[in-house]
Coordinates of N, CA and C in Angstrom, one line a residue:
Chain U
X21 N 39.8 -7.6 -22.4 CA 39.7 -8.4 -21.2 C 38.2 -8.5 -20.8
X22 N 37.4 -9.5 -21.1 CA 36.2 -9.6 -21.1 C 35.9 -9.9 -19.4
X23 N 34.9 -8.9 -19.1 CA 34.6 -9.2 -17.7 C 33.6 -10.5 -17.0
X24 N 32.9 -10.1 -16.7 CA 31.6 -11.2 -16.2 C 30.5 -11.4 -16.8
X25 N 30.4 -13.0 -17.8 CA 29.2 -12.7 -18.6 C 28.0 -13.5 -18.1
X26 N 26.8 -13.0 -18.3 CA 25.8 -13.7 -17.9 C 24.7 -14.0 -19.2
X27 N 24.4 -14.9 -19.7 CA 23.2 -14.9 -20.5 C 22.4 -16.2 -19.6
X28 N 20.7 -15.8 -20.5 CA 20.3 -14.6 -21.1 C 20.1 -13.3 -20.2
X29 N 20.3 -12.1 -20.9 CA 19.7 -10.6 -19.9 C 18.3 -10.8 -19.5
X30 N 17.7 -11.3 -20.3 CA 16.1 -11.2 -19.9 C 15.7 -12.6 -20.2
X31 N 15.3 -12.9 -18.9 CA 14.5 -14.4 -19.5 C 12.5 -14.2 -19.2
X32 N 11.8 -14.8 -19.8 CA 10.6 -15.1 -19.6 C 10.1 -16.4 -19.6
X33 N 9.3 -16.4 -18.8 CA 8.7 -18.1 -17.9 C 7.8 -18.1 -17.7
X34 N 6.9 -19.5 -18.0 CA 5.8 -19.8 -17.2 C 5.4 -20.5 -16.3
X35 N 4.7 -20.1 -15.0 CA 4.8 -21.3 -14.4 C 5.2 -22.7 -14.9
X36 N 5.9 -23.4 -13.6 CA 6.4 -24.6 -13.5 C 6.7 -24.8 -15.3
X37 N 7.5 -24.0 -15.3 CA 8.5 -23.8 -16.7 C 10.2 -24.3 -15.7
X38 N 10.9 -24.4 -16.2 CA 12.4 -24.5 -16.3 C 13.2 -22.8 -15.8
X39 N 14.0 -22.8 -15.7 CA 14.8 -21.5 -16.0 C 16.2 -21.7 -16.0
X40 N 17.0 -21.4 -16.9 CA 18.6 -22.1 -16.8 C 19.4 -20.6 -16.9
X41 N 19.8 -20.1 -16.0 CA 21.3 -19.3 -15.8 C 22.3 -19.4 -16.5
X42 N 23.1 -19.2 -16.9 CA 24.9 -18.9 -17.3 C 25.4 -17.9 -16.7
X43 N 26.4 -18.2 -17.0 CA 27.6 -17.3 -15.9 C 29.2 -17.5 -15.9
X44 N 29.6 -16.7 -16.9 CA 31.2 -17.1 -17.4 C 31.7 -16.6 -16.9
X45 N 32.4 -16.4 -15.8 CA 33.1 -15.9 -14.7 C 34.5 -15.1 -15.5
X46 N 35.2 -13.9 -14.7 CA 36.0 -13.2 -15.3 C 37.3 -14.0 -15.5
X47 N 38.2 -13.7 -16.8 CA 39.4 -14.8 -17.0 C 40.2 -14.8 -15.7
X48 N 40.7 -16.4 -15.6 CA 41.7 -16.2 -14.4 C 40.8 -16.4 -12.8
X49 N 39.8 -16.4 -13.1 CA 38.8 -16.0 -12.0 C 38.0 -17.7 -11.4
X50 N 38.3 -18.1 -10.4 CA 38.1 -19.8 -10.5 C 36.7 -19.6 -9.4
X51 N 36.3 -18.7 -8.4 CA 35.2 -18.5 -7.7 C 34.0 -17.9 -8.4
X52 N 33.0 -18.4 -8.1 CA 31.8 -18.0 -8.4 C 30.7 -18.0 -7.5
X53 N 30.0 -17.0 -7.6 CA 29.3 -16.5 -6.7 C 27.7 -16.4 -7.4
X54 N 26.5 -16.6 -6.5 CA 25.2 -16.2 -7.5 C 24.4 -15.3 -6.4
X55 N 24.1 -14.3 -6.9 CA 23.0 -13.7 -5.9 C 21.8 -13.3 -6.4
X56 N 20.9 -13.2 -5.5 CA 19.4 -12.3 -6.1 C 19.4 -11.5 -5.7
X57 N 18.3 -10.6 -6.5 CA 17.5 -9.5 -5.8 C 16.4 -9.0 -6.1
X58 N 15.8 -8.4 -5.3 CA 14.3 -8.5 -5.7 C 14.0 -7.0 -5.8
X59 N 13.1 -6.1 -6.3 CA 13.2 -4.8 -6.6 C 13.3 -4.2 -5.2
X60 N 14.0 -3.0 -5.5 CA 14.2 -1.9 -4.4 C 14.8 -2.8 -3.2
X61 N 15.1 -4.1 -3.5 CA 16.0 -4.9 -2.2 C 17.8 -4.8 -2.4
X62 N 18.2 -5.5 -1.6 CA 19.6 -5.8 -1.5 C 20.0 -7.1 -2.6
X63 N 21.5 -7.7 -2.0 CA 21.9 -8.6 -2.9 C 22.0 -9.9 -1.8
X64 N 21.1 -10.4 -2.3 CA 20.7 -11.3 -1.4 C 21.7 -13.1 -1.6
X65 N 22.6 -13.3 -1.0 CA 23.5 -14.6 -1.4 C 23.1 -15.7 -1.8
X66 N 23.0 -16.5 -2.6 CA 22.4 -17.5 -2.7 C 23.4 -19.2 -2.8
X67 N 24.4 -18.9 -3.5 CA 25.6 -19.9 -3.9 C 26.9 -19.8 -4.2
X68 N 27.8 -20.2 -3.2 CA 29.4 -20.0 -3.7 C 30.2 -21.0 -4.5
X69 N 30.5 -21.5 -5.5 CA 31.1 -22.5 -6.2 C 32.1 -22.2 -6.7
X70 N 33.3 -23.2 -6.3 CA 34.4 -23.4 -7.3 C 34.2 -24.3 -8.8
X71 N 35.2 -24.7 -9.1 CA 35.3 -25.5 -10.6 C 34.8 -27.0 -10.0
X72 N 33.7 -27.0 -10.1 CA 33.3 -28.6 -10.0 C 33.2 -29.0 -8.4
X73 N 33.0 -28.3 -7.7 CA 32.7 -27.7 -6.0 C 31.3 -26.7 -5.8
X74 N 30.2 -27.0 -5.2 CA 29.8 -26.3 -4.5 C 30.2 -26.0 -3.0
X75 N 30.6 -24.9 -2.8 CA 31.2 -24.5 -1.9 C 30.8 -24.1 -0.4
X76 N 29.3 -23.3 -0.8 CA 28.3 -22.9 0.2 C 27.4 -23.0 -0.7
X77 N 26.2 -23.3 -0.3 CA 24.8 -23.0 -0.6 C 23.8 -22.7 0.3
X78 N 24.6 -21.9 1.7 CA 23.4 -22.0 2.0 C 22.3 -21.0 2.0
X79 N 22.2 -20.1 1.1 CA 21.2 -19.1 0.9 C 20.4 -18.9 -0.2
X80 N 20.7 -20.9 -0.9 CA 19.9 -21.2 -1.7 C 18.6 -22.1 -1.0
X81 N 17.5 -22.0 -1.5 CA 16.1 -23.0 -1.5 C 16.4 -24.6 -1.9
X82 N 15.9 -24.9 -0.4 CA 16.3 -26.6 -0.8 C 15.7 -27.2 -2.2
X83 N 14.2 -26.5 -2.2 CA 14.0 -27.4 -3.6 C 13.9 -26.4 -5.0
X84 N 13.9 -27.4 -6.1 CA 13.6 -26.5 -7.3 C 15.2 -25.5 -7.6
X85 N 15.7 -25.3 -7.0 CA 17.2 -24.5 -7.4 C 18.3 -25.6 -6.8
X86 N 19.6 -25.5 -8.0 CA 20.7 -25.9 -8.0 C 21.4 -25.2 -8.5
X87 N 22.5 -25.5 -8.5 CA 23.9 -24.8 -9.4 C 24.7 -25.6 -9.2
X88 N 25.7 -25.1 -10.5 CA 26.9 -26.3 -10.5 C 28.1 -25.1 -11.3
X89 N 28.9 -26.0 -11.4 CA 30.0 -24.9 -12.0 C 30.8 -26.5 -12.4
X90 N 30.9 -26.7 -14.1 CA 31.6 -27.9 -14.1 C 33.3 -27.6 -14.5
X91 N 34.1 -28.4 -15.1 CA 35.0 -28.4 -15.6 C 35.4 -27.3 -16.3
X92 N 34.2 -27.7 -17.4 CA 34.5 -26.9 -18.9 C 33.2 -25.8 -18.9
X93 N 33.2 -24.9 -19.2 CA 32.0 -24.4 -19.4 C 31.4 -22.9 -18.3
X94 N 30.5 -23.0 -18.7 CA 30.1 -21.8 -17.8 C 29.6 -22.2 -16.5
X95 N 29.4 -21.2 -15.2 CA 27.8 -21.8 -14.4 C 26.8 -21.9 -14.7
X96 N 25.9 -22.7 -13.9 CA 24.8 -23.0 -14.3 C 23.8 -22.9 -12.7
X97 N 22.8 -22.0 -13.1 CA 21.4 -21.6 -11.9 C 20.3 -22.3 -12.4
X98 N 20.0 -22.8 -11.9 CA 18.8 -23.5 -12.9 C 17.7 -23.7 -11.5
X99 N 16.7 -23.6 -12.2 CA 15.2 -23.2 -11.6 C 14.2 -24.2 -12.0
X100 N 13.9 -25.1 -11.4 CA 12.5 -25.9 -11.7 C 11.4 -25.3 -11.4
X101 N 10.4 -25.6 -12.2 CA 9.0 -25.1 -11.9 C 8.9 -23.9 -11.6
X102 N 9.2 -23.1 -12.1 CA 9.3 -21.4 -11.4 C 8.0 -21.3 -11.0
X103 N 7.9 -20.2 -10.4 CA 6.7 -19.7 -10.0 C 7.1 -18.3 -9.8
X104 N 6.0 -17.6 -9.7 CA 6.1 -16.1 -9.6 C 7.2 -14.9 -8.5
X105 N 7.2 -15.6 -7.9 CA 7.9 -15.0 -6.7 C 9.7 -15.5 -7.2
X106 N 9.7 -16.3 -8.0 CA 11.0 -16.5 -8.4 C 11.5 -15.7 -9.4
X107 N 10.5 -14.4 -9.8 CA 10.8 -12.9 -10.6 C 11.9 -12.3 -9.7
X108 N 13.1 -12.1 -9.8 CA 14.1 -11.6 -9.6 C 15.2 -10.9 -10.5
X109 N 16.2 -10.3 -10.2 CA 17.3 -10.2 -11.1 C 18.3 -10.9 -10.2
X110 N 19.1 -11.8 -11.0 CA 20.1 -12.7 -10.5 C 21.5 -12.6 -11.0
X111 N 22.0 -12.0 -9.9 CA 23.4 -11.8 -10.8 C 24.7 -12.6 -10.5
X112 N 25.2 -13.1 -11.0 CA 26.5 -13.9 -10.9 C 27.5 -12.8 -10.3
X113 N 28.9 -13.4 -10.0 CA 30.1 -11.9 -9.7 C 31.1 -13.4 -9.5
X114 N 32.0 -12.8 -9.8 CA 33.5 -14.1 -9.4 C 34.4 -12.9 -9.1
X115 N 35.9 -14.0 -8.6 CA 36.9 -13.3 -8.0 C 38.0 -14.5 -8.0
X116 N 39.2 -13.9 -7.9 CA 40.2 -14.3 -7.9 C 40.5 -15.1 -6.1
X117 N 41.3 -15.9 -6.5 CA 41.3 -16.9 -4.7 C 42.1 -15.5 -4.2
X118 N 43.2 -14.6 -4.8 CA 44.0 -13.6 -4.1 C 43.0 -12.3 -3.7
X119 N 41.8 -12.6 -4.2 CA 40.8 -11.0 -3.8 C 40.1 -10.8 -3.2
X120 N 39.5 -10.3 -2.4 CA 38.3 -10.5 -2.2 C 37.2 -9.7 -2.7
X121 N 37.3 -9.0 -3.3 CA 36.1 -8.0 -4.5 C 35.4 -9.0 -5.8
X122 N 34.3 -9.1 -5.4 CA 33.7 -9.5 -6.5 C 33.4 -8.7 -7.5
X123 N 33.4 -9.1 -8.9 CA 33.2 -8.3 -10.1 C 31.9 -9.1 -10.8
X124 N 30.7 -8.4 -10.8 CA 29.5 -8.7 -11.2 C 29.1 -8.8 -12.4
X125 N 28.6 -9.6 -12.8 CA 28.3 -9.4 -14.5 C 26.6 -9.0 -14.7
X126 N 26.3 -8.6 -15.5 CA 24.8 -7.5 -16.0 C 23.9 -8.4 -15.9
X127 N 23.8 -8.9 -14.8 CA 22.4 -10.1 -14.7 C 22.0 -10.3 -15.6
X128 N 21.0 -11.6 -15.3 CA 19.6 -12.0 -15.6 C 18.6 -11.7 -14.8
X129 N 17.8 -10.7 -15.6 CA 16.3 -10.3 -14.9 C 15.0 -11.6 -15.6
X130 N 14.7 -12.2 -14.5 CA 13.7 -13.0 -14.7 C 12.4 -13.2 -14.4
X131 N 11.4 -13.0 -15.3 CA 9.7 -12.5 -14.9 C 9.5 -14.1 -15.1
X132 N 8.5 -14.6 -14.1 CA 7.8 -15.6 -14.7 C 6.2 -15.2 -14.7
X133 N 5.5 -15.4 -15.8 CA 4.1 -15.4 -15.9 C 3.2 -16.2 -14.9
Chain S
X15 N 22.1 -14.4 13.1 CA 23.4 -14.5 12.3 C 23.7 -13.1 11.5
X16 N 25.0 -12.8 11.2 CA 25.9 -11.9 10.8 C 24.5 -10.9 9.9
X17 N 24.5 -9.7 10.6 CA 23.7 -8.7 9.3 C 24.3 -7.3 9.6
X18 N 24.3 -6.7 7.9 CA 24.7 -5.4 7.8 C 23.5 -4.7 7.5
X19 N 23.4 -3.1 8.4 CA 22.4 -2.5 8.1 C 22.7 -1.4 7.6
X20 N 21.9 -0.8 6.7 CA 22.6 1.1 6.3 C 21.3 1.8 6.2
X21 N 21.2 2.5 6.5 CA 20.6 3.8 6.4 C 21.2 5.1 5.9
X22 N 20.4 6.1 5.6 CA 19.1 5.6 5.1 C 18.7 4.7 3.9
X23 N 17.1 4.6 3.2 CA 17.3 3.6 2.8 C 17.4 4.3 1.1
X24 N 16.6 5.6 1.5 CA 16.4 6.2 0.3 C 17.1 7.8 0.7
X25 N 17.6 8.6 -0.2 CA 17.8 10.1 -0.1 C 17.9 10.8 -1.4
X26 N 17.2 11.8 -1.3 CA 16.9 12.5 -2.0 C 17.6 13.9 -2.1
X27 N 18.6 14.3 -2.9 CA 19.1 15.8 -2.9 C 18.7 16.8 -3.7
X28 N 19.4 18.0 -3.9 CA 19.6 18.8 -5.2 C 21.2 18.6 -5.2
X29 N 21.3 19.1 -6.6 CA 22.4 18.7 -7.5 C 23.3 19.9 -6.6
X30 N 24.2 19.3 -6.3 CA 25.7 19.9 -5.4 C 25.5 19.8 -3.9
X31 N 24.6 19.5 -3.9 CA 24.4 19.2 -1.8 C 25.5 17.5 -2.0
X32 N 25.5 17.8 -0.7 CA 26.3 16.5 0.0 C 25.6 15.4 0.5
X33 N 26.0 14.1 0.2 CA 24.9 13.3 1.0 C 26.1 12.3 1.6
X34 N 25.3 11.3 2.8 CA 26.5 10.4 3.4 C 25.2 9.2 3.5
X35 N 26.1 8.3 3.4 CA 25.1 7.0 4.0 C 26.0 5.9 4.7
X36 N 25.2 5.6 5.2 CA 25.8 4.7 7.3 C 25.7 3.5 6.9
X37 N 26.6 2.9 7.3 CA 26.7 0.8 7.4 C 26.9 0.8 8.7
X38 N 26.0 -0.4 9.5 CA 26.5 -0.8 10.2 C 26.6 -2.4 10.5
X39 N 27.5 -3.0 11.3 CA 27.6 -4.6 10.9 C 27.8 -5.1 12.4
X40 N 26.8 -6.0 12.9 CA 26.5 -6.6 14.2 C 27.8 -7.4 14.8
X41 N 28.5 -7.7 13.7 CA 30.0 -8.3 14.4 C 31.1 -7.5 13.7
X42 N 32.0 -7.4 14.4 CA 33.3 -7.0 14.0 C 34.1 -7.8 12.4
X43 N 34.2 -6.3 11.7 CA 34.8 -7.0 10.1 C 36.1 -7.2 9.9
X44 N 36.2 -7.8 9.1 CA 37.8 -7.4 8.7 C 38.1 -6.8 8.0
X45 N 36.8 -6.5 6.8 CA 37.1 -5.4 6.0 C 35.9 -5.5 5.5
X46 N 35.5 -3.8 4.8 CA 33.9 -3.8 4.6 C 34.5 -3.2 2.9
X47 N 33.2 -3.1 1.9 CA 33.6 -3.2 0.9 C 32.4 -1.9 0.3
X48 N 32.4 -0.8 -0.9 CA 31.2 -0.5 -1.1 C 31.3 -0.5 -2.6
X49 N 30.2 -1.1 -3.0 CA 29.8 -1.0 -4.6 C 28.8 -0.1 -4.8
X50 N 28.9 0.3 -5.9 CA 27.4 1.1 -6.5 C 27.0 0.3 -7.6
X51 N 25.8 0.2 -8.0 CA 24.5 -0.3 -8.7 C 23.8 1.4 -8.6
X52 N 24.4 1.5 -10.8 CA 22.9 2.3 -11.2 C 22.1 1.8 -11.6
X53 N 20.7 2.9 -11.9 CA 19.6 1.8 -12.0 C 19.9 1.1 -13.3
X54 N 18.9 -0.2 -13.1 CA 19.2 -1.0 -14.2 C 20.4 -1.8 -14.5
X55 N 21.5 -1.3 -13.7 CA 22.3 -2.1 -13.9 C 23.0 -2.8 -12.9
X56 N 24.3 -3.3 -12.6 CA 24.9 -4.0 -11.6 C 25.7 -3.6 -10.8
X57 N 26.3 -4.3 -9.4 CA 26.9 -3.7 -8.9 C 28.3 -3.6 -9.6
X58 N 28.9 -2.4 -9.4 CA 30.5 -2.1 -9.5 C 31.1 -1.7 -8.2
X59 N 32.6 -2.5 -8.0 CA 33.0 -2.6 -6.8 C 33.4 -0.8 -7.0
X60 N 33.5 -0.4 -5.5 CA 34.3 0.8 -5.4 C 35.4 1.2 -4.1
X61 N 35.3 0.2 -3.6 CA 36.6 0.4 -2.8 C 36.3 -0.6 -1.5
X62 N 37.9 -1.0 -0.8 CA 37.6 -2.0 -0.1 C 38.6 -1.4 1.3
X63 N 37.9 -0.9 2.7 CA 38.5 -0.6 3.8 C 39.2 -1.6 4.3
X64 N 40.0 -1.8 4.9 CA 40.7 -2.9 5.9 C 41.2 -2.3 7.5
X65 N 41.4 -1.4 7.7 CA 42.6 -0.6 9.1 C 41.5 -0.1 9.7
X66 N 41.5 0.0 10.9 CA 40.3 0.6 11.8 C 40.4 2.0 11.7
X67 N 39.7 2.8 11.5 CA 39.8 3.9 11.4 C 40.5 4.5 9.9
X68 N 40.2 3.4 9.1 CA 40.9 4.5 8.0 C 40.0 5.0 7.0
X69 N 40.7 6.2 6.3 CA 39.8 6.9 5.6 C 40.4 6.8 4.2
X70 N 40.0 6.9 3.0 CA 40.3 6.7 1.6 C 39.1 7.9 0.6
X71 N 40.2 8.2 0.3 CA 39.1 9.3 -0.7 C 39.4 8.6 -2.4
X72 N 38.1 9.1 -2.7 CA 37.8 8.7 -4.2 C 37.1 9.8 -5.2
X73 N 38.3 11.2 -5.4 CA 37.8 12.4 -6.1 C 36.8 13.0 -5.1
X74 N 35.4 12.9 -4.9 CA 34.2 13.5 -4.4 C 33.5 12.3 -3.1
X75 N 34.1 11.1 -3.8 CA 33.8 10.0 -2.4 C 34.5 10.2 -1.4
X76 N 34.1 9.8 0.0 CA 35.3 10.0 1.0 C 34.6 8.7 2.2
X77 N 35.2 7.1 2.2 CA 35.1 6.3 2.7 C 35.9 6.0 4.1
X78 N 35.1 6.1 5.1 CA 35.6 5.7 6.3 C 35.1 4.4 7.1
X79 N 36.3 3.5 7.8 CA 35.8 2.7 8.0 C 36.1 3.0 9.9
X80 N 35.4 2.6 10.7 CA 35.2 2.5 12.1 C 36.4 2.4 13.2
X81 N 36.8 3.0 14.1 CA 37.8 2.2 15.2 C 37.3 0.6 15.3
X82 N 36.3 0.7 15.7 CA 35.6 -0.7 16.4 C 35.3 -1.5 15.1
X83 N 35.6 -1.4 13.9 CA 35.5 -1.9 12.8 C 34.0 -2.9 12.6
X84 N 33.4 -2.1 13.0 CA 31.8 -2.6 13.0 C 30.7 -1.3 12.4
X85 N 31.6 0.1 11.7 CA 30.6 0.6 11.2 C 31.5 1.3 10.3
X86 N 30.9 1.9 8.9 CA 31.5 2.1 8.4 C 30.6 3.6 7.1
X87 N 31.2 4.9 6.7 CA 30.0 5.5 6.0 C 31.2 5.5 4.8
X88 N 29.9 6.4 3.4 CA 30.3 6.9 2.2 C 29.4 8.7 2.6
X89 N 30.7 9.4 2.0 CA 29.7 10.8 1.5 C 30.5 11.5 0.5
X90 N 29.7 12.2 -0.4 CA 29.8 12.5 -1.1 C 29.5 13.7 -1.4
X91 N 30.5 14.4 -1.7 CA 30.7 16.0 -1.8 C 30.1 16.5 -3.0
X92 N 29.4 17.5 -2.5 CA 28.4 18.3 -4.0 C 28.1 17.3 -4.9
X93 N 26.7 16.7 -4.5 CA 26.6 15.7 -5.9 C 26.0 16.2 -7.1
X94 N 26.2 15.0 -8.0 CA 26.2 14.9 -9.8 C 25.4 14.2 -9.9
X95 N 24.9 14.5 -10.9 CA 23.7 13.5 -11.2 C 24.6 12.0 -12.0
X96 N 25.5 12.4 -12.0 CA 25.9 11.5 -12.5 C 26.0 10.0 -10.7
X97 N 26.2 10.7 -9.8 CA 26.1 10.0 -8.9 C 24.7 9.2 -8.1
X98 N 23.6 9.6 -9.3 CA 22.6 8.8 -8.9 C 22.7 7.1 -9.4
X99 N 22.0 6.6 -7.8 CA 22.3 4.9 -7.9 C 22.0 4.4 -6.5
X100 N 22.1 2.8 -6.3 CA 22.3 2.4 -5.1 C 23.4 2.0 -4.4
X101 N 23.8 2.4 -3.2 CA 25.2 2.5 -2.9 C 25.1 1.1 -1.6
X102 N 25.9 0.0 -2.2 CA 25.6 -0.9 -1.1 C 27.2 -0.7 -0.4
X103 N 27.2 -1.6 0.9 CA 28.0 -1.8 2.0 C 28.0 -3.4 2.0
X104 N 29.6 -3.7 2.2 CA 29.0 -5.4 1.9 C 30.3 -5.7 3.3
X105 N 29.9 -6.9 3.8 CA 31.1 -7.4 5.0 C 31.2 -8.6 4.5
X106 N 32.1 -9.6 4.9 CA 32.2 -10.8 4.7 C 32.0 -11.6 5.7
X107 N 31.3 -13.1 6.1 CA 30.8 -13.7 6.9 C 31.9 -14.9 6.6
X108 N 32.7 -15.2 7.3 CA 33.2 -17.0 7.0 C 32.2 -17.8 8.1
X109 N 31.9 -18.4 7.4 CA 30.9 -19.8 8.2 C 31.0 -20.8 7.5
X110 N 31.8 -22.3 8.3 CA 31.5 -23.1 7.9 C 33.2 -23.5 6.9
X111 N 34.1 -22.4 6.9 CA 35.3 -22.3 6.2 C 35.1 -21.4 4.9
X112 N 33.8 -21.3 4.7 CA 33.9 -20.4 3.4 C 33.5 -19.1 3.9
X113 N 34.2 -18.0 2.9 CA 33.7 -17.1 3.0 C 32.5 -16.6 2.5
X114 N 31.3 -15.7 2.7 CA 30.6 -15.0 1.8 C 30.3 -13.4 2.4
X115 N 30.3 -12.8 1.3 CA 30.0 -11.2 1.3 C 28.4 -11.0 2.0
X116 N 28.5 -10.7 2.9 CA 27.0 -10.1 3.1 C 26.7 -8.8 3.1
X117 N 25.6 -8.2 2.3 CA 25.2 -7.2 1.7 C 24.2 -6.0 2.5
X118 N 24.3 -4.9 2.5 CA 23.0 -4.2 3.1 C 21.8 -3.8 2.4
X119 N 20.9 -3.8 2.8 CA 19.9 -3.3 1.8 C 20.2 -2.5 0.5
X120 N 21.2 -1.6 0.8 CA 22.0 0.1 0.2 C 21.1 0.7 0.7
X121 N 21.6 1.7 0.1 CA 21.0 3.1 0.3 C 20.8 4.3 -1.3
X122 N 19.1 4.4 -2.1 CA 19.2 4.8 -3.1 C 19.5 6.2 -3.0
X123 N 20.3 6.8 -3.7 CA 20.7 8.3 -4.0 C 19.8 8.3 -5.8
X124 N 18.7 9.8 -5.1 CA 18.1 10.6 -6.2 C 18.4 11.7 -6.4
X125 N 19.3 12.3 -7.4 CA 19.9 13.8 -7.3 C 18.9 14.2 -8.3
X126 N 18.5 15.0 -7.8 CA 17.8 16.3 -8.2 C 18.7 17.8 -9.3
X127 N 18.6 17.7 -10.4 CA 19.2 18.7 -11.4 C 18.6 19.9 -11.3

């Protein structure tokens, strides 16, 4: 029973580079969740999405970040133009509509140059 | 708007001392949640309070949540090194119809061997 997957573990970037997330949420599991964090910080909220719903966003950056969660497929965080301060570890977590415990998957830690 | 705080932010033991760490949450919960994050890696849930005043033990953990269900600790009897990590406290915020988890800083535990 495969838990919460995220690729890639490590990404690397250059300025006003791209950055694209995944995030296969646990089986059975229709909520998705994205958070950051920044070293020695907390988990900071960023986006709640169902299957083809964003649900909340509001503790995402109006520009340069979106997410989506489509039909088929995994989620997707995706990052325009990074810049430095968008070095984080970003971790997905989903849950069942019956739970409320989110189950986290092994981030993406992301340096941008 | 809705924030959880815990202290302390860091603690430092020797191996078999006891350590505890405080949540507290500016509005009344309905239920508070605590994960650990070792280093390097993600959070894992570890247990979810709901009843005012109830207590739940976990082997060496012992989680209590508040009468007034706005504060809530973790301590931990004679620690292990195996118990080094960050121990967050998370509440849930509905705003807006959705829910989201809001997170505390944590609190790092360094046990000393």
């Amino acid at each position: 029973n495969a838990g919460v997957m995220q690729n890639p573990r490590h990404l690397v970037r250059r300025r006003g580079q791209e950055a694209r997330l995944r995030c296969s949420p646990m089986k059975g599991h229709s909520h998705v969740y994205w958070y950051r964090q920044l070293p020695e910080e907390g988990l900071k909220f960023m986006v709640y999405l169902q299957k083809e719903n964003i649900i909340d966003e509001s503790g995402m950056p109006k520009e340069r970040f979106s997410a989506e969660f489509p039909k088929e497929g995994p989620s997707i965080l995706r990052i325009q133009q990074v810049v430095r301060g968008d070095s984080a570890a970003y971790f997905c977590a989903s849950s069942s509509r019956a739970s409320p415990m989110r189950y986290f998957g092994p981030g993406t830690r992301l340096l941008v140059l | 708007g809705q924030q959880v705080m815990q202290i302390p932010q860091y603690q430092h033991v020797q191996e078999g001392e006891d350590f505890t760490t405080y949540c507290n949450s500016s509005t009344t919960l309905s239920n508070i949640q605590w994960y650990k994050q070792r280093p390097g890696g993600h959070p894992v849930f570890l247990i979810q309070l709901v009843k005012s005043g109830e207590v739940k033990k976990q082997k060496r953990l012992t989680f209590q949540f508040g009468e007034a269900k706005k504060n809530s600790s973790l301590h931990i009897t004679a620690t292990q090194t195996t118990d080094v990590g960050t121990y967050f406290c998370a509440g849930p915020l509905t705003q807006g119809g959705s829910e989201k988890l809001v997170f505390g800083k944590g609190t790092k535990l360094t046990v000393n061997p």
